[in-house]
Tab-separated table of C-alpha atoms (C1' of nucleotides) in Angstrom:
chain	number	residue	atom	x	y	z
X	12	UNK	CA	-5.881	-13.285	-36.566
X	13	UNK	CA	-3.379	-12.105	-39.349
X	14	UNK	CA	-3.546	-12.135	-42.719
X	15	UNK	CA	-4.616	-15.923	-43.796
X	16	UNK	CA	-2.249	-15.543	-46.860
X	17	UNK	CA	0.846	-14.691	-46.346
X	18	UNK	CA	3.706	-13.524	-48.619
X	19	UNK	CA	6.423	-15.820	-47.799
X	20	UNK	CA	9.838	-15.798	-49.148
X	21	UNK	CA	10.620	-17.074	-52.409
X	22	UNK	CA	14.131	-18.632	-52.990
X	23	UNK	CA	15.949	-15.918	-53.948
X	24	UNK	CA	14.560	-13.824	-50.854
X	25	UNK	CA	15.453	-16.554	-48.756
X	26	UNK	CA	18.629	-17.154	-50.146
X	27	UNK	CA	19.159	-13.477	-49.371
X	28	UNK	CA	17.867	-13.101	-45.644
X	29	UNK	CA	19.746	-16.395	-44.519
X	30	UNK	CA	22.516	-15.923	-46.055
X	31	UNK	CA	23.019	-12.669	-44.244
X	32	UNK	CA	22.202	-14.375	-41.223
X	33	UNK	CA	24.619	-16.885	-41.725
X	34	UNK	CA	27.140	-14.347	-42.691
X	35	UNK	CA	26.926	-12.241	-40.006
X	36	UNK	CA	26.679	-14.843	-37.058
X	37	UNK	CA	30.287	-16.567	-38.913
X	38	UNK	CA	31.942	-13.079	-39.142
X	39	UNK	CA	30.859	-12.154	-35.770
X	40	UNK	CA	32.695	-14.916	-34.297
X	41	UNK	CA	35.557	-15.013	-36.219
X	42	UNK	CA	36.088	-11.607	-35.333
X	43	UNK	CA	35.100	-11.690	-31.605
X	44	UNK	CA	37.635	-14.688	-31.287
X	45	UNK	CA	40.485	-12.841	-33.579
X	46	UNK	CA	40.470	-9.947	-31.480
X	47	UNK	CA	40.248	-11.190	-28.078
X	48	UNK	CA	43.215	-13.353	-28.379
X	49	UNK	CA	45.420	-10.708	-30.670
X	50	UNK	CA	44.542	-7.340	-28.335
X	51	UNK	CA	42.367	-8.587	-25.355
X	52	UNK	CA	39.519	-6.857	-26.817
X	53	UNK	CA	35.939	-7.814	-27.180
X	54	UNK	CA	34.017	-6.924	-30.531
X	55	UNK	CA	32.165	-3.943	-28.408
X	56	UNK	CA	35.083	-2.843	-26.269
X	57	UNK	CA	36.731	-2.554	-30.090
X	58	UNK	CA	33.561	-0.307	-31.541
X	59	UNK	CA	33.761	1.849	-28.421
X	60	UNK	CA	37.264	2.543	-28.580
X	61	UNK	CA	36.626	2.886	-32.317
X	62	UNK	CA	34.066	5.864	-31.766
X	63	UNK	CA	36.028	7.394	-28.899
X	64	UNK	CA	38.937	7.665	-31.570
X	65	UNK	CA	36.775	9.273	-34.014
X	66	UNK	CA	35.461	11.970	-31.576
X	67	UNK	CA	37.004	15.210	-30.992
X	68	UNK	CA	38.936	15.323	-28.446
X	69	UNK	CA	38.429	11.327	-28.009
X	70	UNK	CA	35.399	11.779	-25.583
X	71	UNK	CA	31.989	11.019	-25.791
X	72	UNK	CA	28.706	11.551	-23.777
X	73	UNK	CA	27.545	7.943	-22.486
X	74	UNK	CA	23.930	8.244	-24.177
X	75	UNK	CA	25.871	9.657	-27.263
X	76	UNK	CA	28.115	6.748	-27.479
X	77	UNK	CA	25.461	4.158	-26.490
X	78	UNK	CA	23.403	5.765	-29.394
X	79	UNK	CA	26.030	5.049	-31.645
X	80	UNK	CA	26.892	1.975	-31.017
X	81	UNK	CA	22.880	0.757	-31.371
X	82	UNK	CA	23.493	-1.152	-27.718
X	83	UNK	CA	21.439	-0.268	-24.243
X	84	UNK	CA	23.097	2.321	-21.892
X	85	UNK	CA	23.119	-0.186	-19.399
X	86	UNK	CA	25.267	-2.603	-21.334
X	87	UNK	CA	26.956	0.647	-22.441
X	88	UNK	CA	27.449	1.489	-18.512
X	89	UNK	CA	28.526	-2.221	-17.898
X	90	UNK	CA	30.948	-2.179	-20.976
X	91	UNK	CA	32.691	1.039	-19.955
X	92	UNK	CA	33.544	0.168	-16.483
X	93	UNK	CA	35.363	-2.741	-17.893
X	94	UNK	CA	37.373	-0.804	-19.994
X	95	UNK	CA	37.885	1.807	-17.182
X	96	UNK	CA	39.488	-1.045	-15.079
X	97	UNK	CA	41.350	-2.644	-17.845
X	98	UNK	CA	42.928	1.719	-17.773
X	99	UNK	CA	41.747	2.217	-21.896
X	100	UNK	CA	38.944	4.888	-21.058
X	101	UNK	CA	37.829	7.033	-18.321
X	102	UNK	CA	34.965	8.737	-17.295
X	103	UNK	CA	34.674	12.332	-16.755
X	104	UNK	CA	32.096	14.096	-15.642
X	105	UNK	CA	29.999	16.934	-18.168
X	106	UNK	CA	30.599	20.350	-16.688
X	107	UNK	CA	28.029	21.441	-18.102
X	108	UNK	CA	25.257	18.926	-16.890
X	109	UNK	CA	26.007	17.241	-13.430
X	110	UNK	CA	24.266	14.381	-14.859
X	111	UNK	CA	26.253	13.616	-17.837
X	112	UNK	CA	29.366	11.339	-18.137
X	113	UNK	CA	31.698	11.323	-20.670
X	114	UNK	CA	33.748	8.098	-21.698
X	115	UNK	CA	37.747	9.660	-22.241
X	116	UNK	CA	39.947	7.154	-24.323
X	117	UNK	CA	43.224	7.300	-22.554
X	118	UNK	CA	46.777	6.830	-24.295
X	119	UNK	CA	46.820	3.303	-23.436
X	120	UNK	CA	43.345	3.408	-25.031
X	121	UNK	CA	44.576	4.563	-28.172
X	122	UNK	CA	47.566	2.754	-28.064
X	123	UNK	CA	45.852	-0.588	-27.689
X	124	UNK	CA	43.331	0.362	-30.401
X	125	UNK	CA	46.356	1.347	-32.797
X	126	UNK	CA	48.113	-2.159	-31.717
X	127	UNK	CA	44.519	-4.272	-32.714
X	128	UNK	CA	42.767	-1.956	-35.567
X	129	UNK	CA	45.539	-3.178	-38.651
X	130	UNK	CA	44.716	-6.765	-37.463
X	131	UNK	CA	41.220	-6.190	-37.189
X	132	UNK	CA	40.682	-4.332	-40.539
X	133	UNK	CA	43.085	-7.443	-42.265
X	134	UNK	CA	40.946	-10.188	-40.787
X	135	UNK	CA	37.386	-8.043	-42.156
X	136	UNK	CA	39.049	-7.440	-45.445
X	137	UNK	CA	40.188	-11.020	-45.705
X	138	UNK	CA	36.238	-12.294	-44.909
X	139	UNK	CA	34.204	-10.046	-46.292
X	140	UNK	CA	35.413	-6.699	-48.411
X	141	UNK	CA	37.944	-8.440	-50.729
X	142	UNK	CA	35.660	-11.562	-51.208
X	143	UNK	CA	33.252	-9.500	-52.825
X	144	UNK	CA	33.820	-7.062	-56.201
X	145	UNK	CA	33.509	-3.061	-56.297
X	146	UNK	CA	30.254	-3.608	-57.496
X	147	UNK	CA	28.736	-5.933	-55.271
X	148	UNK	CA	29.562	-3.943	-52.467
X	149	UNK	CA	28.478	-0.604	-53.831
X	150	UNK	CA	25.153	-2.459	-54.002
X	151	UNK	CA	25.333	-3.563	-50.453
X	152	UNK	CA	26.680	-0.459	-49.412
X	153	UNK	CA	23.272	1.667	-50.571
X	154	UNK	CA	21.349	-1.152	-49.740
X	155	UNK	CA	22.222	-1.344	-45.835
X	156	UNK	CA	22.269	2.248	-46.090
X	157	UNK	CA	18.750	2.470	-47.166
X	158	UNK	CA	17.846	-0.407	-44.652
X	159	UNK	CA	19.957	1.608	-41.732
X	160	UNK	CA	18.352	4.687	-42.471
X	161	UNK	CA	14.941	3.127	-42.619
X	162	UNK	CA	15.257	1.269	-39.218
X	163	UNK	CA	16.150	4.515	-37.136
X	164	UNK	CA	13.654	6.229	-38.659
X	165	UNK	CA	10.470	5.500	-36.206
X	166	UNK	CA	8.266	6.343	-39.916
X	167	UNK	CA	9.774	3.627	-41.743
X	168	UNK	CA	7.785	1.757	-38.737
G	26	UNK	CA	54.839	-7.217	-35.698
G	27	UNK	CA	52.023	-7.181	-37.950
G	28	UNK	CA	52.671	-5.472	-41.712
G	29	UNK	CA	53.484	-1.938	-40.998
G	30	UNK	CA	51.413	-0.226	-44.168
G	31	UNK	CA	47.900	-1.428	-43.565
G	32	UNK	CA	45.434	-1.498	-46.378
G	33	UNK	CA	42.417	0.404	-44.483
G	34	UNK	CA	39.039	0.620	-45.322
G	35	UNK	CA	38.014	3.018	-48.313
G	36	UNK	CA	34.988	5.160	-47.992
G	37	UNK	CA	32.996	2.318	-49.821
G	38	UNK	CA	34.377	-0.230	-48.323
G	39	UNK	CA	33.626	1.464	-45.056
G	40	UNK	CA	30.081	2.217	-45.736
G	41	UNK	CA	29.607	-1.214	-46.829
G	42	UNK	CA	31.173	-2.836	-43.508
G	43	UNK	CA	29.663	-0.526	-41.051
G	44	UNK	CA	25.911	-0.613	-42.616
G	45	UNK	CA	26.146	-4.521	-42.521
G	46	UNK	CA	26.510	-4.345	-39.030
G	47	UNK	CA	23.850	-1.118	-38.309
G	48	UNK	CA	21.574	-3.526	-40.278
G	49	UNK	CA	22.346	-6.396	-38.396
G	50	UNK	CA	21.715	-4.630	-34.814
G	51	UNK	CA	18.958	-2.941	-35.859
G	52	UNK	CA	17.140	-5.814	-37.667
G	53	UNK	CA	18.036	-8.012	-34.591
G	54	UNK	CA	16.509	-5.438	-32.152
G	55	UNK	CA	13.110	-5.862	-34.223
G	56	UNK	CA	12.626	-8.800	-34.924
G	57	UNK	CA	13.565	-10.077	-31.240
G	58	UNK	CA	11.058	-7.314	-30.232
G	59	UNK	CA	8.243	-8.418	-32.740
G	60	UNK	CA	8.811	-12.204	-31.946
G	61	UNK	CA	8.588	-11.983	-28.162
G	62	UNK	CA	5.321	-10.057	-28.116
G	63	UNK	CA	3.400	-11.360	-30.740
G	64	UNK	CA	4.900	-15.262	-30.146
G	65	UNK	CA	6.460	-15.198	-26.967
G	66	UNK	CA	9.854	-16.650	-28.158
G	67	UNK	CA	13.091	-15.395	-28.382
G	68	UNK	CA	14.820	-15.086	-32.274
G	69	UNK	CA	16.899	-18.106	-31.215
G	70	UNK	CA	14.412	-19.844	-30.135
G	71	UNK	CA	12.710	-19.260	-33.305
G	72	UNK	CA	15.310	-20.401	-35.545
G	73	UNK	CA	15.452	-23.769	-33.668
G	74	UNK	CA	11.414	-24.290	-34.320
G	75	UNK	CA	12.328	-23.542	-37.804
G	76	UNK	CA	14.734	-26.327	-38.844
G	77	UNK	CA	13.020	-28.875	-36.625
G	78	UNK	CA	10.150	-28.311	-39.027
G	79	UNK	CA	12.251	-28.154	-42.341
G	80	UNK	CA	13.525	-31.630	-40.964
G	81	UNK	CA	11.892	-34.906	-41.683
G	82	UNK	CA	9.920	-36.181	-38.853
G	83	UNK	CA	10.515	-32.741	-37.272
G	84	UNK	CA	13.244	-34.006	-35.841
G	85	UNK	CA	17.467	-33.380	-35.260
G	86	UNK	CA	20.363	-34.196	-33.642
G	87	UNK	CA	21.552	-31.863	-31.270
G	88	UNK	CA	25.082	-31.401	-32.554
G	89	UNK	CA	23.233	-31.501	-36.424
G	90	UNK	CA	21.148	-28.561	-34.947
G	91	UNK	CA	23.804	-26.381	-33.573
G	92	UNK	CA	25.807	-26.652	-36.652
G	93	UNK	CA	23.018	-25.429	-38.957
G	94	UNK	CA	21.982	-22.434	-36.052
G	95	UNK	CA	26.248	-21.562	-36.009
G	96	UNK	CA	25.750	-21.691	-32.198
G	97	UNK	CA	27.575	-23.566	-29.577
G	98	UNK	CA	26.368	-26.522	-28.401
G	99	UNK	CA	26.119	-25.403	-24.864
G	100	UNK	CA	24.094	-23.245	-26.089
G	101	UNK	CA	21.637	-24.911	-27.775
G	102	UNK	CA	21.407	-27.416	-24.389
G	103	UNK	CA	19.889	-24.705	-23.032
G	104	UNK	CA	17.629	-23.151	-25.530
G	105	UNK	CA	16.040	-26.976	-26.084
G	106	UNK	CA	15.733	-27.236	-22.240
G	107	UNK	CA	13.837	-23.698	-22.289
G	108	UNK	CA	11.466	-25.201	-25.225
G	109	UNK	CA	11.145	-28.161	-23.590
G	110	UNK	CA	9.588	-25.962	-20.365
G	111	UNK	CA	7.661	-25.019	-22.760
G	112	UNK	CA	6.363	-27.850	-24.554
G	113	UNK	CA	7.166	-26.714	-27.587
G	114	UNK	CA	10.324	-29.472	-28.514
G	115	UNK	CA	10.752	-32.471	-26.440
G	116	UNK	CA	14.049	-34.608	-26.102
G	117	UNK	CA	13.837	-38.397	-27.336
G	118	UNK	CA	17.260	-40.642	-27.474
G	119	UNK	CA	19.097	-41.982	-29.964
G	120	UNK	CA	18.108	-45.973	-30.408
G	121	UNK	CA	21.413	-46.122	-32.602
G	122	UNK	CA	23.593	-43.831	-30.559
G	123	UNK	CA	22.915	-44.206	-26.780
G	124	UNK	CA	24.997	-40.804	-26.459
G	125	UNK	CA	22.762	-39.173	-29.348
G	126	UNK	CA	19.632	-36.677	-28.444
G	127	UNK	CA	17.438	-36.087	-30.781
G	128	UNK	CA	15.126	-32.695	-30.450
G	129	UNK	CA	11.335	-33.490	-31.491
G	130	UNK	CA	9.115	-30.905	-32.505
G	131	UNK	CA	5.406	-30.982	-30.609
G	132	UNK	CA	2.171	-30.545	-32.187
G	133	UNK	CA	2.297	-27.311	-29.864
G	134	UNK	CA	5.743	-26.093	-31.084
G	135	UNK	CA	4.445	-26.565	-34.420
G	136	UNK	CA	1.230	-24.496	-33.638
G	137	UNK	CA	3.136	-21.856	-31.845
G	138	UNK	CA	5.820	-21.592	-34.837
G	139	UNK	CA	2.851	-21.204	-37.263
G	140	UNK	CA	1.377	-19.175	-35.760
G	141	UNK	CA	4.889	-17.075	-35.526
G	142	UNK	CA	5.570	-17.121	-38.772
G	143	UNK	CA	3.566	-15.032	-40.636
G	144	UNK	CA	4.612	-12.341	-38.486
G	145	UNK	CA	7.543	-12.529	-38.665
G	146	UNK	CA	7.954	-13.066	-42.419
G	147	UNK	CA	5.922	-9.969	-42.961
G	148	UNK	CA	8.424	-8.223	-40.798
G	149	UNK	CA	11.469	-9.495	-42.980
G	150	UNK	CA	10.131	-8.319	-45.572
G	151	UNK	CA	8.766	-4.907	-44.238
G	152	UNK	CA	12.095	-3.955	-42.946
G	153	UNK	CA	14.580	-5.655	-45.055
G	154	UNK	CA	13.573	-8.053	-48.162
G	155	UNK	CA	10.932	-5.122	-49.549
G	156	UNK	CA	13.108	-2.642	-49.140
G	157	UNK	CA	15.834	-3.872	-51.681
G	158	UNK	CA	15.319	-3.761	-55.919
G	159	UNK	CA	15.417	-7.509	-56.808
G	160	UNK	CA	18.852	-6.725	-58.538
G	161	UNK	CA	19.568	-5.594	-55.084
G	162	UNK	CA	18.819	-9.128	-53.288
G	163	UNK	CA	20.435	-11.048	-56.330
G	164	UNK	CA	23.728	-9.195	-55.205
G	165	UNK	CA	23.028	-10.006	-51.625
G	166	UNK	CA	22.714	-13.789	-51.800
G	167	UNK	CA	25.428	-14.287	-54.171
G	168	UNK	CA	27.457	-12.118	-51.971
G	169	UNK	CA	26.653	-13.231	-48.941
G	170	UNK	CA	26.479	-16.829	-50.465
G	171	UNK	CA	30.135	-16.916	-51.106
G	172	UNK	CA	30.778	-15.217	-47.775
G	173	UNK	CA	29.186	-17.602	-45.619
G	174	UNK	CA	30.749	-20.983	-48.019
G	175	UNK	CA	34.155	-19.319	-47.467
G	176	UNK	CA	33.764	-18.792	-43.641
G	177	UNK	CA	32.512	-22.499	-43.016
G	178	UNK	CA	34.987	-23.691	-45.109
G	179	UNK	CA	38.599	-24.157	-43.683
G	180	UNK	CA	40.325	-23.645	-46.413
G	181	UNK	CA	39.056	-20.247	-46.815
G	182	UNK	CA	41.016	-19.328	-43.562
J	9	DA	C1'	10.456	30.749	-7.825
J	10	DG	C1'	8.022	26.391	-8.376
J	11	DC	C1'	5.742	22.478	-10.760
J	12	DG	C1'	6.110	18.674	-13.723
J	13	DC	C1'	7.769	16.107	-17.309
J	14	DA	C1'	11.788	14.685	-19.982
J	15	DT	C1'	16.825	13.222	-19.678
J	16	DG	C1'	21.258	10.962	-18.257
J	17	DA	C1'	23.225	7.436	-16.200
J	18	DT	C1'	23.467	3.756	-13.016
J	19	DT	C1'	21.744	-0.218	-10.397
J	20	DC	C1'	19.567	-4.433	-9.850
J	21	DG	C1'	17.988	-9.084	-10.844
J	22	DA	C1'	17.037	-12.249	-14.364
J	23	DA	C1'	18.076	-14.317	-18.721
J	24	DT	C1'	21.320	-15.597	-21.961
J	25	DT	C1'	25.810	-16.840	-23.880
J	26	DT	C1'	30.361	-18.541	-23.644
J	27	DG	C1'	34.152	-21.824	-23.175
J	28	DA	C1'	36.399	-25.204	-20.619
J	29	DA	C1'	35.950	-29.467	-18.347
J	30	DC	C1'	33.516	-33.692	-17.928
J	31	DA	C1'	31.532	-38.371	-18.585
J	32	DA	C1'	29.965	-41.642	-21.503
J	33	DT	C1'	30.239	-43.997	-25.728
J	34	DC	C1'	31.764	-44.883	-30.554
J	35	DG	C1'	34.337	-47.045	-33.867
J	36	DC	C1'	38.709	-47.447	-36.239
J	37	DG	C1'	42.959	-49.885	-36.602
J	38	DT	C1'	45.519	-53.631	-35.042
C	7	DA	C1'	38.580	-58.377	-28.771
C	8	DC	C1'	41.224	-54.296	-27.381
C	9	DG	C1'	43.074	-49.705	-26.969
C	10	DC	C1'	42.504	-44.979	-27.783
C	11	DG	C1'	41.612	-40.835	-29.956
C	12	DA	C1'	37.339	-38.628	-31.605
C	13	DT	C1'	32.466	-37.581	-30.830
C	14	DT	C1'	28.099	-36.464	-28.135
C	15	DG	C1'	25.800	-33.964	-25.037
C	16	DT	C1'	25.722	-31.881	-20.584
C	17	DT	C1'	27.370	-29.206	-16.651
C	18	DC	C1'	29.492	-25.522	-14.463
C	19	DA	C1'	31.098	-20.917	-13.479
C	20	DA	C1'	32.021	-16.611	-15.380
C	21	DA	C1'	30.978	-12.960	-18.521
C	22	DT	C1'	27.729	-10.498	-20.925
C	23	DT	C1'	23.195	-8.625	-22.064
C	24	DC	C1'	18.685	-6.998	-21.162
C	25	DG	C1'	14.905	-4.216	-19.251
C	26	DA	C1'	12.581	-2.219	-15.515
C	27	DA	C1'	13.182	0.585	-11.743
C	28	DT	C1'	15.664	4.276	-9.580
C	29	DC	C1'	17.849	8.625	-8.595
C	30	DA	C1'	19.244	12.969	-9.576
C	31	DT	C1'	19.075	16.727	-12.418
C	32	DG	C1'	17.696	19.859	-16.360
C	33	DC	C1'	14.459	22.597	-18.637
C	34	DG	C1'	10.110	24.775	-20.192
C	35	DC	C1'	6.112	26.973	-18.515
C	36	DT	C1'	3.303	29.709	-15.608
DNA sequence: AGCGCATGATTCGAATTTGAACAATCGCGT
DNA sequence: ACGCGATTGTTCAAATTCGAATCATGCGCT
């Protein structure tokens, strides 16, 4: 078996881990719903068009993007294609490597990522970044950092 | 249209907002990971053990349930009916309420969640709770504290 | 050139999640 | 006691997500 004593969580540790639980299951929905019915976007077809927007030359190899994003190719594969038929990205294929695929955001991409980001960016403003002070989210700025960094790295395992 | 000069994200701000939600995949990822394996139950799943235990007699309302888990109730029908399969929570009707369900932990959900936890914990606190300076967590409950009372509340719309 | 393992992306089926619609019941106000 | 809007939990179909398997290709090595 285990360890017969373990170190559970005091309250403050608690008080920490749920409360980003909570926080993040509340603001998840709030945004999900805020953004489908302003822009007809889901929260992932938003990050995707996000990082295609970022990208030079808005493009971006599927693994690359699905790497990004922390999601499965497979959902990545499934998420594309919607987007693809809804005419906000389009594949292209790497001339380099018959393999590869790139994901193109197309005008209407942008322009329907233009049209939801202000709205978007109000509502997580509004819920999270103006609730808390300068301080409090430097702190939780390194702090995800650190835990971000830690989590990709497979020696942090 | 929506206000024409939008107040974007800083390069704080930003770093806050997007490591929240690298943390939040990533910690997901893991601890969904860890739990199946070494428990055989999903993080929802999980969660639900949890509060039935908290609760006295082991015991909750469905609707009382989903509203502490911030998941739909539709949901939850089918998460208990999974645990049920699995004899870990069983359903037992309201005397009071004949349209009330109440979801009873089993001796074997309470076995299986204790002998979940201390894995689980550990991992918390591998990947996330040990990680942060206890200044750090302070700043994390209190800001996440607020968060979470302003998103349940409806005046914080 | 040819072998063999790693990569890139998709496909497939199963599991989960969602939201709307439903049926039954409650309980408040008259 | 009655009417009726609110509540409780489930059901249903559709959308999403996951992971294993697949297929085709790239690349290093001999």
């Amino acid at each position: 078996m285990g360890n017969p004593d373990t170190r559970w969580l005091d309250d403050e540790e608690m008080r920490a881990w749920e409360g980003f639980l909570a926080a993040g299951a509340l603001l998840n929905r709030r945004i999900e719903q805020q953004l489908k019915e302003e822009a007809g976007l889901s929260h992932p077809q938003y990050e995707i068009l996000v990082r295609l927007d970022r990208a030079p030359g808005g493009e971006l190899r599927m693994t690359e993007l699905a790497d990004t994003l922390l999601t499965s190719k497979s959902n990545l594969t499934y998420q594309v294609t919607q987007l693809e038929k809804s005419g906000l990205v389009r594949r292209r294929s790497c001339p380099t490597d018959v393999r590869g695929v790139f994901a193109v955001l197309t005008g209407e991409g942008r322009r329907r990522l233009e049209a939801a980001a202000p709205g978007h960016v109000a509502l997580v403003r509004r819920l999270l970044i103006d609730v808390l002070s300068r301080e409090q989210l430097t702190v939780l700025a390194d702090g995800f950092g650190t835990v971000s960094r830690r989590l990709r790295d497979p020696s942090a395992d």
